[in-house]
Amino acid sequence: MLCYDKITNLDRLETTLLELCYKGSGVTDEEFDKIDLARVQAELGAGTFKFAAPKYLTAGSGSERRKYISFELIERLVIRLLYTALSEILEPQFIDNLFSHRKNKSYKHAIINLQESMRLNADGIVVRLDVEKYYDSIDHEILLLALEKYVDKKSVDLVRSLLTVFGNDGKGIFSGSSLSNLFGNLYLSSVDHLVTDALQNPTYIRFVDDMAMVCKDMATAQDLRETIELYLDKKLKLKLSARKSFLRGVSDGCKFLGYDIFPEKLFLLKDYIDSTNEKLDKILCGQSGLTDEQIRNKIRSIKGKLKNTCEIALRDKVEEVDKILRAGGSFLRSRTRNIAASASKEAVQPSSFLKNKGQLASADEKSYEKQEVLSSTNLAQNFKREDHVTQKSDNNLPKIPQTGRVESQIVAEIQNLNMLNLTPWEAFLCVKRWQESIVVLNPE
């Protein structure tokens, strides 16, 4: 069966439509009823099917803000059919060490392979290459010529009609879909075969446009980089990223796919650690804006990223969140609402607070520093209670104006420590926030 026959096959059309409309997909009954499979099949068969222009959307914020596109259901149906038919033909043409968007392969396998190559060539040079603005730089005609080697003309023409909706300058493809990932793998496939077959470097690996390999010495590494750079420029109209491409001794490590890789050790890059710590702080303080299920998914993702790395501190912090989730805890509460609802002068029983301190003192040794900060915070000193525990002189403590509003807020914060069964790290964050609020209210 030719590739195009697979695309126009009615059984495949029906099956693919049902796959797109699974429960929870967001497809409405109205959208589903609009699809006329007989008409779609007829237009595909006659070569008259036209893709409507997609909607361009953005998601995320700050440095994580990303652009993506959204097609209507009928376009998504044809794109899925294209992907299924093309991948069956193209997948066998790719090298084994291409790890992006393929079955039973992932970035983790790429990292494991690179680290093993570095371990076996400890005195060698690692070559790290990255293409500048890869998806935006893909040339339509070069992509179609690569596709013509493997599929029939009607399939190529259908792909051509899809590419035309992204502008008339003949460059750039959409990102974020299975079909665009397949095109990304195909476009650099000739480079893969150049390095592994013609240049015979068995350590070469690729994930989308990120390439890495190990050479025996600097001269060989420089020649290899120059050969690849020239090929990219002349054959594929691509440029290497000067910022992300480098040659470095294996012992100096290699920054690749979010990791700093050494022959015997693996570290996460600082930017990822900082952003993850910030997200975890928001989760622990109930300010992430995520549901508990979304938090569970994020924790699973972070734990997967941490696997086999040396990031002990971050792993401990993730475990704190995971422990709360496994115990049936929730992060959906709002500290602000708790304070407003509990704004009263109800006495705080020291025995309850000391019990919490005892629980903190018996926690894991890895949380020692956080526990010490919490244990040394003499909250009871700030309340004139007959039954409060005698502490050291409070001359150095911030002065709290005896207004019912301020005092009741502090009482509510301490009650949160008792009532919500907080973990050591979450309690530490809560007290830290309490201390900051005192400084703001009492600038003296």
XYZ file of C-alpha atoms in Angstrom:
444
model
C 0.000 0.000 0.000
C 1.408 3.412 -0.973
C 1.742 6.105 1.666
C -1.115 8.146 0.183
C -3.411 5.120 0.086
C -2.946 4.828 3.846
C -3.915 8.461 4.298
C -7.123 8.163 2.277
C -8.181 4.773 3.649
C -11.683 5.134 5.167
C -11.020 2.680 8.003
C -7.961 4.683 9.011
C -9.971 7.895 8.806
C -12.607 6.512 11.176
C -10.084 5.045 13.607
C -8.004 8.222 13.712
C -11.067 10.395 14.297
C -12.080 8.245 17.273
C -8.527 8.481 18.667
C -8.711 12.267 18.502
C -12.098 12.365 20.227
C -11.322 10.247 23.279
C -12.922 11.217 26.574
C -11.177 14.248 28.020
C -9.731 15.384 24.680
C -11.824 18.545 24.714
C -13.574 17.765 21.414
C -17.250 18.721 21.674
C -20.198 16.819 20.190
C -20.774 19.784 17.886
C -17.231 19.573 16.484
C -17.549 15.810 16.059
C -20.877 16.094 14.192
C -19.404 18.590 11.731
C -16.891 16.053 10.401
C -17.999 14.471 7.115
C -15.526 11.620 6.606
C -16.847 10.798 3.121
C -16.202 14.388 1.987
C -12.734 14.441 3.602
C -11.859 11.167 1.861
C -13.129 12.488 -1.487
C -11.115 15.726 -1.203
C -7.957 13.862 -0.210
C -8.442 11.405 -3.072
C -8.891 14.221 -5.600
C -5.973 16.193 -4.191
C -8.216 19.206 -3.459
C -8.010 19.175 0.362
C -6.821 22.515 1.745
C -5.543 23.228 5.240
C -7.141 26.198 6.974
C -4.788 28.648 8.690
C -4.163 27.706 12.348
C -4.564 29.902 15.410
C -1.339 31.099 16.996
C -1.380 30.949 20.798
C 1.067 31.379 23.677
C 1.430 29.535 26.974
C 3.500 30.010 30.092
C 5.138 33.171 31.366
C 8.554 34.792 31.500
C 11.407 32.665 30.168
C 9.037 29.682 29.889
C 6.632 31.486 27.531
C 6.179 29.439 24.356
C 4.293 29.895 21.104
C 2.213 27.094 19.691
C -0.525 26.600 17.117
C -4.026 25.214 17.226
C -5.778 23.606 14.240
C -9.446 22.800 13.893
C -10.509 19.159 14.277
C -10.563 18.370 10.543
C -6.971 19.630 10.095
C -5.836 17.714 13.161
C -7.404 14.585 11.668
C -5.451 14.877 8.404
C -2.234 15.794 10.215
C -2.566 12.707 12.426
C -3.146 10.539 9.332
C -0.070 12.066 7.695
C 2.053 11.397 10.751
C 0.939 7.764 11.060
C 1.542 6.999 7.387
C 4.872 8.849 7.125
C 6.347 7.531 10.376
C 5.841 3.924 9.261
C 8.058 4.661 6.259
C 10.586 7.110 7.760
C 11.320 5.504 11.130
C 13.426 2.647 9.648
C 15.576 5.250 7.844
C 16.764 6.927 11.049
C 19.937 5.945 12.909
C 19.684 4.154 16.266
C 21.290 7.067 18.118
C 18.518 9.514 17.233
C 16.618 9.773 20.516
C 14.022 12.512 19.972
C 10.298 11.656 19.773
C 10.703 7.976 18.979
C 9.194 4.880 20.522
C 11.250 3.447 23.415
C 13.754 6.323 23.161
C 14.053 9.547 25.170
C 16.457 12.247 26.314
C 17.440 9.977 29.217
C 18.772 7.363 26.792
C 20.725 10.092 24.995
C 22.331 11.198 28.264
C 23.180 7.622 29.272
C 24.803 6.991 25.875
C 26.843 10.191 25.977
C 28.015 9.564 29.533
C 29.065 6.023 28.626
C 31.049 7.337 25.624
C 32.723 9.895 27.885
C 33.557 7.188 30.419
C 35.177 5.015 27.727
C 37.115 7.990 26.295
C 38.156 9.806 29.456
C 41.108 11.533 27.726
C 39.085 12.553 24.667
C 37.301 15.674 23.484
C 33.524 16.044 23.573
C 31.893 17.948 20.683
C 28.591 19.656 21.517
C 26.649 21.253 18.632
C 23.319 23.089 18.583
C 21.444 24.569 15.598
C 20.355 28.202 15.818
C 16.524 28.559 15.766
C 16.097 25.099 14.284
C 12.364 24.816 13.589
C 12.144 28.407 12.355
C 15.070 27.810 9.946
C 13.883 24.605 8.237
C 13.684 25.202 4.485
C 10.464 23.868 2.961
C 11.944 22.784 -0.367
C 14.858 20.953 1.232
C 12.427 19.165 3.554
C 10.193 18.171 0.643
C 13.193 16.904 -1.353
C 14.201 14.719 1.607
C 10.618 13.428 1.797
C 10.503 12.617 -1.936
C 13.193 9.975 -1.445
C 10.801 7.803 0.542
C 7.156 8.587 -0.289
C 4.915 9.116 -3.330
C 4.237 12.481 -4.972
C 0.656 12.840 -3.679
C 1.882 12.574 -0.099
C 4.574 15.172 -0.782
C 1.991 17.506 -2.308
C -0.223 17.169 0.764
C 2.725 18.080 2.986
C 3.482 21.013 0.681
C -0.070 22.328 1.083
C 0.346 22.077 4.873
C 3.640 23.998 4.857
C 2.149 26.866 2.822
C -0.124 27.891 5.724
C 2.973 29.015 7.648
C 3.831 31.870 5.296
C 5.212 32.441 1.838
C 8.909 32.843 2.655
C 9.458 29.086 2.398
C 11.030 28.706 5.849
C 9.912 27.466 9.234
C 7.561 24.753 10.448
C 5.150 24.581 13.355
C 6.344 22.968 16.576
C 4.628 20.966 19.280
C 3.008 18.188 17.255
C 4.036 14.631 16.379
C 4.258 15.505 12.665
C 6.538 18.510 13.218
C 8.762 16.339 15.443
C 8.948 13.772 12.640
C 9.943 16.511 10.174
C 12.581 17.711 12.654
C 14.058 14.221 12.791
C 13.996 13.872 9.004
C 15.587 17.215 8.169
C 18.866 16.445 9.956
C 18.852 12.752 9.095
C 21.461 13.306 6.364
C 23.810 14.800 8.979
C 23.304 11.712 11.155
C 24.375 9.415 8.323
C 27.266 11.721 7.388
C 28.788 11.449 10.872
C 28.052 7.785 11.595
C 28.590 6.323 8.103
C 30.998 8.577 6.199
C 32.984 9.946 9.147
C 32.516 6.756 11.190
C 32.070 8.254 14.632
C 30.100 5.661 16.672
C 29.614 7.981 19.682
C 27.413 10.471 17.789
C 23.962 11.103 19.281
C 21.179 13.564 18.465
C 18.046 14.860 20.192
C 16.089 17.189 17.849
C 18.857 19.682 16.911
C 21.172 18.963 19.851
C 24.166 16.888 18.764
C 27.043 15.453 20.790
C 29.932 13.082 20.139
C 33.369 12.216 21.538
C 36.639 12.379 19.569
C 40.066 11.020 20.498
C 41.867 14.398 20.293
C 41.308 18.117 19.669
C 42.457 18.040 16.028
C 39.921 15.334 15.150
C 37.198 17.199 17.048
C 37.901 20.459 15.218
C 37.837 18.738 11.816
C 34.547 17.052 12.685
C 32.918 20.289 13.781
C 34.086 22.141 10.652
C 32.770 19.362 8.403
C 29.346 19.372 10.066
C 29.153 23.169 10.125
C 29.967 23.396 6.418
C 27.415 20.705 5.561
C 24.689 22.457 7.559
C 25.407 25.749 5.809
C 25.688 24.493 2.216
C 23.182 21.633 2.182
C 20.546 22.525 4.779
C 20.807 26.328 5.150
C 21.308 26.066 8.897
C 23.688 27.819 11.293
C 25.273 26.536 14.483
C 24.581 28.392 17.706
C 27.850 30.018 18.771
C 26.635 30.180 22.376
C 25.658 26.524 22.737
C 28.245 24.829 20.508
C 31.690 24.015 21.912
C 34.630 21.596 22.084
C 35.754 20.579 25.559
C 37.846 17.979 27.327
C 35.783 15.050 28.590
C 37.045 15.640 32.139
C 35.574 19.180 32.014
C 32.059 17.847 31.447
C 29.442 18.580 28.811
C 26.265 20.640 29.182
C 23.637 18.706 27.239
C 19.819 18.492 27.407
C 19.588 20.301 30.736
C 22.385 18.347 32.452
C 26.046 18.867 33.216
C 27.450 15.451 32.289
C 30.735 14.034 33.585
C 32.122 10.523 33.052
C 31.113 9.408 36.553
C 28.654 12.065 37.724
C 25.526 13.806 36.537
C 24.279 17.240 37.631
C 21.286 19.369 36.714
C 22.027 22.830 35.350
C 21.717 25.704 37.833
C 18.895 27.430 35.934
C 16.725 24.323 36.228
C 17.543 23.895 39.924
C 16.689 27.535 40.699
C 13.401 27.478 38.795
C 12.422 24.130 40.336
C 13.194 25.369 43.854
C 10.988 28.389 43.206
C 8.125 26.175 42.010
C 8.463 23.873 45.015
C 8.438 26.847 47.412
C 5.167 28.027 45.892
C 3.697 24.544 46.183
C 4.741 24.197 49.815
C 3.246 27.593 50.659
C -0.024 26.792 48.875
C 0.584 29.513 46.259
C 1.320 27.492 43.114
C -2.183 27.854 41.658
C -2.075 24.155 40.704
C -4.481 21.394 41.623
C -3.183 18.473 43.665
C -3.295 16.257 40.559
C -1.229 18.790 38.580
C 1.248 18.914 41.457
C 1.506 15.103 41.427
C 2.289 15.163 37.696
C 4.904 17.886 38.192
C 6.542 15.970 41.037
C 6.704 12.820 38.876
C 8.362 14.859 36.123
C 10.910 16.404 38.506
C 11.713 13.024 40.088
C 12.339 11.595 36.622
C 14.695 14.489 35.881
C 16.518 13.944 39.184
C 17.095 10.237 38.629
C 20.790 9.282 38.707
C 21.866 12.875 39.438
C 23.863 14.136 42.419
C 21.319 16.804 43.412
C 20.656 15.545 46.959
C 19.220 18.788 48.381
C 16.650 19.165 45.603
C 15.738 15.481 45.811
C 15.058 15.843 49.557
C 12.823 18.834 48.923
C 10.834 16.953 46.284
C 10.413 14.057 48.695
C 8.876 16.436 51.254
C 6.143 17.376 48.768
C 5.687 13.786 47.649
C 5.359 12.631 51.270
C 2.446 15.025 51.816
C 0.730 13.858 48.631
C 1.167 10.164 49.459
C -0.295 10.781 52.908
C -3.405 12.292 51.342
C -2.441 15.888 52.112
C -3.567 18.821 50.000
C -1.929 22.053 48.829
C -5.213 23.695 47.865
C -5.572 25.720 51.075
C -5.038 29.479 51.045
C -2.939 31.043 53.788
C -4.737 34.382 53.290
C -8.158 32.854 53.804
C -6.947 30.991 56.886
C -5.634 34.201 58.431
C -8.842 36.147 57.718
C -11.068 33.373 59.015
C -8.994 32.801 62.155
C -8.470 36.457 63.109
C -9.181 36.058 66.818
C -7.361 36.326 70.159
C -7.794 32.672 71.021
C -4.901 31.549 73.216
C -2.297 29.252 71.747
C -1.525 26.250 73.933
C 2.269 25.972 74.312
C 2.072 22.215 74.746
C 0.688 21.888 71.214
C 3.380 24.113 69.735
C 6.127 22.322 71.636
C 4.748 19.060 70.329
C 5.232 20.323 66.789
C 8.759 21.385 67.669
C 9.383 17.889 68.947
C 8.149 16.411 65.706
C 10.461 18.707 63.803
C 13.422 17.745 65.966
C 12.885 14.071 65.174
C 12.693 14.608 61.404
C 15.219 13.428 58.858
C 18.796 14.663 59.427
C 18.878 15.964 55.878
C 16.410 18.695 56.927
C 18.572 19.694 59.959
C 19.338 23.252 58.882
C 15.687 23.986 58.145
C 14.632 22.500 61.500
C 17.239 24.542 63.358
C 15.879 27.801 61.932
C 12.356 26.848 62.961
C 13.330 25.570 66.421
C 15.262 28.748 67.219
C 12.289 30.980 66.395
C 10.840 31.768 69.807
C 7.294 32.436 68.749
C 5.903 32.069 72.264
C 7.852 35.121 73.451
C 5.533 37.421 71.534
C 2.389 36.661 73.543
C 1.531 37.706 77.079
C 0.001 34.397 78.189
C -0.091 33.020 81.721
C 0.769 29.543 80.498
C 3.458 30.474 77.969
C 6.893 28.872 78.204
C 9.607 31.076 79.706
C 12.254 31.955 77.157
C 15.351 34.172 77.074
C 15.100 37.961 77.131
C 13.044 39.396 74.306
C 14.997 42.670 74.092
C 16.357 41.774 70.662
C 13.037 40.625 69.223
C 10.954 42.844 66.919
C 8.439 44.920 68.839
C 4.865 43.962 68.040
C 2.227 46.629 68.484
C -0.551 45.223 70.618
C -3.248 45.717 68.026
C -5.797 42.980 67.721
C -5.295 42.803 63.955
C -1.559 42.105 64.009
C -1.670 39.785 67.005
C -4.560 37.762 65.598
C -2.689 37.305 62.317
C 0.313 35.902 64.177
C -1.946 33.679 66.255
C -3.525 32.377 63.057
C -0.126 31.603 61.546
C 0.905 29.597 64.607
C -2.439 27.829 64.614
C -1.737 26.807 61.023
C 1.428 25.112 62.242
C -0.597 23.090 64.752
C -3.794 22.437 62.818
C -2.451 21.595 59.363
C 0.198 19.030 60.373
C 2.899 20.727 58.304
C 6.132 19.047 57.286
C 9.439 20.508 58.572
C 10.193 22.327 55.311
C 6.689 23.755 54.961
C 6.679 24.871 58.582
C 10.031 26.573 58.050
C 8.632 28.494 55.081
C 5.551 29.465 57.069
C 7.611 30.848 59.962
C 9.925 32.636 57.544
C 6.922 34.347 56.001
C 5.668 35.245 59.498
C 9.014 36.827 60.356
C 8.991 38.885 57.140
C 5.491 40.176 57.900
C 6.666 41.332 61.351
C 9.555 43.289 59.820
C 7.196 45.005 57.375
C 4.726 45.905 60.114
C 7.495 47.049 62.464
C 10.154 48.825 60.371
C 11.887 50.076 63.535
